[in-house]
Coordinates of N, CA, C and O in Angstrom, one line a residue:
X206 N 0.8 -1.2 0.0 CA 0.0 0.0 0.0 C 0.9 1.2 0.0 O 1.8 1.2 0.8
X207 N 0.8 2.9 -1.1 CA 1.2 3.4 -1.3 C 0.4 4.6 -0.1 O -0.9 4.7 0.0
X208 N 1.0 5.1 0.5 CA 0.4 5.8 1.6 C 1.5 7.1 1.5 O 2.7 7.1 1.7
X209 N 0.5 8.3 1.3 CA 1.3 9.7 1.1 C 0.6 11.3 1.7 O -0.3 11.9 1.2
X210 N 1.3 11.5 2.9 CA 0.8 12.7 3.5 C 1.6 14.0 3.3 O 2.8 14.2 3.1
X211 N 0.6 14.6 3.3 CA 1.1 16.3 3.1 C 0.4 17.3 3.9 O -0.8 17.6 3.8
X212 N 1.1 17.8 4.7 CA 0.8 18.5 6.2 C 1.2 20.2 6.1 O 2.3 20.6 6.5
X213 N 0.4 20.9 5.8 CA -0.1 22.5 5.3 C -0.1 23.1 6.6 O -0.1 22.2 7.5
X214 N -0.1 24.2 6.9 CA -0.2 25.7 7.6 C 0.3 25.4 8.7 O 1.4 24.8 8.5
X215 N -0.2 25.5 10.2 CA 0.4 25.7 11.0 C 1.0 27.7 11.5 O 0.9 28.6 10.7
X216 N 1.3 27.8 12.4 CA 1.5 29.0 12.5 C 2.9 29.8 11.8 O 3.1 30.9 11.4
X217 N 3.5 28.5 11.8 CA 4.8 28.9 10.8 C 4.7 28.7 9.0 O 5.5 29.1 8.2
X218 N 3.3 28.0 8.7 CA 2.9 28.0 7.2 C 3.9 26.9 6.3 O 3.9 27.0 5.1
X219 N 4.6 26.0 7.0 CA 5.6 25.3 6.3 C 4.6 23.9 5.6 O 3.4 23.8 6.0
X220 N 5.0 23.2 4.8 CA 4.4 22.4 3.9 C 5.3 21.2 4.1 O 6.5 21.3 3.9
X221 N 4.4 19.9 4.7 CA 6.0 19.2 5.1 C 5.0 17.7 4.5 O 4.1 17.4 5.2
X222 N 5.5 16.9 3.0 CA 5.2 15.9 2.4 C 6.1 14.6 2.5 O 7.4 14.7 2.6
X223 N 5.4 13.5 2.6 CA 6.2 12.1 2.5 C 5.6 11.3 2.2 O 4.4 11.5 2.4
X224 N 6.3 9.7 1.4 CA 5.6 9.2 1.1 C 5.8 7.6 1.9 O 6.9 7.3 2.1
X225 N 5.1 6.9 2.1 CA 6.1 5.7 2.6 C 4.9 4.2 1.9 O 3.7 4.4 2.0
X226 N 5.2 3.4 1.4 CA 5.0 2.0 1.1 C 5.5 1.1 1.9 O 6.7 1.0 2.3
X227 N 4.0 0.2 2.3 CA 4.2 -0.4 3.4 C 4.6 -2.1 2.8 O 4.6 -3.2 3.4
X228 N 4.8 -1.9 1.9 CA 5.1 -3.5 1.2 C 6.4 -3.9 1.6 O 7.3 -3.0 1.7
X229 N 6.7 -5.2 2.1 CA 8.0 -5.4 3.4 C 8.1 -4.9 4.6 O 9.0 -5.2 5.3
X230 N 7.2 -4.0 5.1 CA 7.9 -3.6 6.7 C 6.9 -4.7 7.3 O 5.9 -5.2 6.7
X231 N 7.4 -4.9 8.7 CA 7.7 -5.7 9.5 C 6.2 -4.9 9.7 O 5.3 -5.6 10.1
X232 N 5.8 -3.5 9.5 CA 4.7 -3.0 10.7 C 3.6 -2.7 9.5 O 2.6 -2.0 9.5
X233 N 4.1 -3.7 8.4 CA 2.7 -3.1 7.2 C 1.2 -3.1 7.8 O 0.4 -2.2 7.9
X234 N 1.2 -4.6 8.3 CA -0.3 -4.3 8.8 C -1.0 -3.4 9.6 O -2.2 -3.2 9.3
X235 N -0.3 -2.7 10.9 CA -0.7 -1.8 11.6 C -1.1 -0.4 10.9 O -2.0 0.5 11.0
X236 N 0.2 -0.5 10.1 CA 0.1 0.8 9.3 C -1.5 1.3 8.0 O -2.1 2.3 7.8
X237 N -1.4 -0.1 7.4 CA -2.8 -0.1 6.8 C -3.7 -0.1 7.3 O -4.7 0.4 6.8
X238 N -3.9 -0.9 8.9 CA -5.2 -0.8 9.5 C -5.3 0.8 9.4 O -6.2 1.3 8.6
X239 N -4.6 1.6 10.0 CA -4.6 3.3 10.0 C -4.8 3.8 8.7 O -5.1 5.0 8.6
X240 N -4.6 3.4 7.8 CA -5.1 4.2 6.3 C -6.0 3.9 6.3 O -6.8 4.9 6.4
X241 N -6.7 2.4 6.4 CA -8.1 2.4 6.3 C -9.1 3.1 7.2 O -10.2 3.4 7.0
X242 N -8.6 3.2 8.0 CA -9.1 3.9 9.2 C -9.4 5.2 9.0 O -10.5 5.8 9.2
X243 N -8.3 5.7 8.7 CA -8.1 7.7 7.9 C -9.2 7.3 7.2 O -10.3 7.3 7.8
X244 N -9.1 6.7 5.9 CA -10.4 6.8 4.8 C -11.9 6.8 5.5 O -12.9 7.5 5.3
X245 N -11.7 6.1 6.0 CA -13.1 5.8 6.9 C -13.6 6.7 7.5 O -14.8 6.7 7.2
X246 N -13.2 7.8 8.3 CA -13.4 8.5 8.9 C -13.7 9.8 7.9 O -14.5 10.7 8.2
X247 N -13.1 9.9 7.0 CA -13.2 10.9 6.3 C -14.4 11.7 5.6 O -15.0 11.2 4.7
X248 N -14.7 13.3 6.0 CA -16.0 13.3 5.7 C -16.2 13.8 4.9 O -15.1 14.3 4.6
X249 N -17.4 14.3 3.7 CA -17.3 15.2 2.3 C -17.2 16.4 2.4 O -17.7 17.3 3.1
X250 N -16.4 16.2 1.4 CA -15.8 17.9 1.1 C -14.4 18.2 1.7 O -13.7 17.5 2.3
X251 N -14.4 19.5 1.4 CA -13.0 20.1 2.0 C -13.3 20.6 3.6 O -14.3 21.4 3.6
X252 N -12.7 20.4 4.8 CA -13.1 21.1 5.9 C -12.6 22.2 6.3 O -11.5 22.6 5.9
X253 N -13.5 22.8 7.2 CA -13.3 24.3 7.3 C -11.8 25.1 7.9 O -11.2 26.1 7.6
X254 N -11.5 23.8 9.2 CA -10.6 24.4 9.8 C -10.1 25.5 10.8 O -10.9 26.5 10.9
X255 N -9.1 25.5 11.4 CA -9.3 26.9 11.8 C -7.9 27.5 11.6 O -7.0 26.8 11.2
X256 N -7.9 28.7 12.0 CA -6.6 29.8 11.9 C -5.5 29.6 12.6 O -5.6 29.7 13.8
X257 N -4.3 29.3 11.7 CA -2.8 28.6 12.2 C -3.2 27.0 12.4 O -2.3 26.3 12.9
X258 N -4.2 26.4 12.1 CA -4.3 24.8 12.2 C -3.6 24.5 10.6 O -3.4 25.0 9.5
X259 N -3.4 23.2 11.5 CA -3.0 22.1 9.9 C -4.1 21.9 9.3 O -5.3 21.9 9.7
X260 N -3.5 21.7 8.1 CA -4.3 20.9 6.7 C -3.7 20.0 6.6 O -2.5 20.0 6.4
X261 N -4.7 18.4 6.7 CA -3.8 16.8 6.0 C -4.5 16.8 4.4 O -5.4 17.3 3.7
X262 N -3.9 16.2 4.4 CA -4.5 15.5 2.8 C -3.5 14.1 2.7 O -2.3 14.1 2.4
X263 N -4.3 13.0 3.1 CA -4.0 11.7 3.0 C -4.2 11.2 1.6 O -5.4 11.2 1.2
X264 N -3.7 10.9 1.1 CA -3.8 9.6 -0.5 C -3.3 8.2 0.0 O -2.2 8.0 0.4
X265 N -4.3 7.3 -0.1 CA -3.8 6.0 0.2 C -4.5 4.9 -1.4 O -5.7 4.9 -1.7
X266 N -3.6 4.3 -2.0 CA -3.3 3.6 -3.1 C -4.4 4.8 -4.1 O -5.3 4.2 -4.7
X267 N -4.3 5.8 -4.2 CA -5.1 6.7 -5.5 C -6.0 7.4 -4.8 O -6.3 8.4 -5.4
X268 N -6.6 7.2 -3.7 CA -7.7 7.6 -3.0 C -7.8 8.9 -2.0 O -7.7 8.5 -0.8
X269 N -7.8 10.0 -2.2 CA -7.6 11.2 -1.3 C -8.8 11.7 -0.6 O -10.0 11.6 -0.9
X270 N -8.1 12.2 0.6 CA -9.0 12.6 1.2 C -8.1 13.7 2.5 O -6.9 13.7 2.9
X271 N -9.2 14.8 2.9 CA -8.7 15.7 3.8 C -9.2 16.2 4.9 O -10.4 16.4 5.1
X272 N -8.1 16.5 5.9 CA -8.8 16.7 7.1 C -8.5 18.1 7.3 O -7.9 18.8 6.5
X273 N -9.0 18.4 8.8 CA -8.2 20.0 9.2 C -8.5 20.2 10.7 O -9.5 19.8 11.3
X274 N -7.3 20.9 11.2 CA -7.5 21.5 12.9 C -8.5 21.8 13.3 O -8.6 23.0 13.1
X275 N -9.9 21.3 14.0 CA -9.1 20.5 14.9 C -10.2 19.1 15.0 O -10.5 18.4 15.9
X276 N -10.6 19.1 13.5 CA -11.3 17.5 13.7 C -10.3 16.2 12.8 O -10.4 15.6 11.8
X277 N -9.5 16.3 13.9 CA -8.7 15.0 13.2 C -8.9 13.9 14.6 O -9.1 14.3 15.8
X278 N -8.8 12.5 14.1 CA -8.9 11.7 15.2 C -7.8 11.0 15.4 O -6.8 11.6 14.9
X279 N -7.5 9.8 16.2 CA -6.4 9.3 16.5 C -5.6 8.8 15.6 O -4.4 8.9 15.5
X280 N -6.2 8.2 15.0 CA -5.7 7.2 13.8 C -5.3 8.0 12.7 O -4.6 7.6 11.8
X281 N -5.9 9.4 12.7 CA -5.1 10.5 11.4 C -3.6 10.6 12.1 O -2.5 10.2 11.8
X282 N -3.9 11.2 13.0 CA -2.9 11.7 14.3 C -1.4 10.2 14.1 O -0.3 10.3 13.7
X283 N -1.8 9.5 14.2 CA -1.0 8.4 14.4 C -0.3 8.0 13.3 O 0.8 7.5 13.5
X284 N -1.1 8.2 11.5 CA -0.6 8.1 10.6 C 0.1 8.9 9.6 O 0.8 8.6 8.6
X285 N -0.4 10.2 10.2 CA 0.7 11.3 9.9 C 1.9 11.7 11.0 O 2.6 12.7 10.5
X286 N 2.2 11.5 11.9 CA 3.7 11.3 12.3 C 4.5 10.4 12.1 O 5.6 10.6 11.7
X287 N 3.9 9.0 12.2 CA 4.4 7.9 11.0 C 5.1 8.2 9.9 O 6.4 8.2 9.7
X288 N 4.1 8.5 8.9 CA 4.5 9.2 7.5 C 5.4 9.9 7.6 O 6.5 9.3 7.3
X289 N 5.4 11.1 7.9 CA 6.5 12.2 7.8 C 8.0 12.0 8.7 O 9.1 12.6 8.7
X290 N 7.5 11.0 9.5 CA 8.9 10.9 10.2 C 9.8 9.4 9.2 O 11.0 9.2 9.0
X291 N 8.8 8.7 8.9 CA 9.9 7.3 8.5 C 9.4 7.3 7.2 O 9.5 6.2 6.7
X292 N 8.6 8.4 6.3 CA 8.9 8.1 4.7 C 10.0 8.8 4.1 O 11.0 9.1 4.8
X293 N 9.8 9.2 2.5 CA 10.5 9.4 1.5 C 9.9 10.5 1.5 O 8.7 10.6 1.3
X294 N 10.8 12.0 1.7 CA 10.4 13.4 1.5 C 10.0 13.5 -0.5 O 9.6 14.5 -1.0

């Protein structure tokens, strides 16, 4: 599974993307339960957010979807520090 986050605003406005495939790691399945999880939760449309919060935008195998400060849940939470810390900038 091709799993790719990109993490917007914040009070400093920095843009911070990675990508990581979970094909061979030792933690693929935890990691995919949490994509499916992200997708799952995900609601229509673009969300409103608020001022100096992040913007996610999750893509898992083709499939996008977006969250924003401050309705993200655990399993977003969980899969974008993942991402950005042990993928491919």
């Amino acid at each position: 599974m091709r799993i790719e986050v990109t993490r917007t605003g914040g009070i400093a406005g920095i843009t911070r993307r990675a990508v990581l495939e979970t094909t061979g790691r030792p933690d693929a399945a935890e990691l995919e339960r949490l994509a499916r999880q992200v997708l799952a939760e995900a609601g229509p449309g673009t969300p409103a957010g608020v001022p100096d919060g992040y913007r996610y935008t999750v893509t898992v195998d083709g499939r996008t979807v977006e969250f924003a400060d401050p309705d993200t849940g655990d399993a977003l939470e969980e899969l974008v520090e993942r991402v950005l810390q042990e993928g491919t900038q």
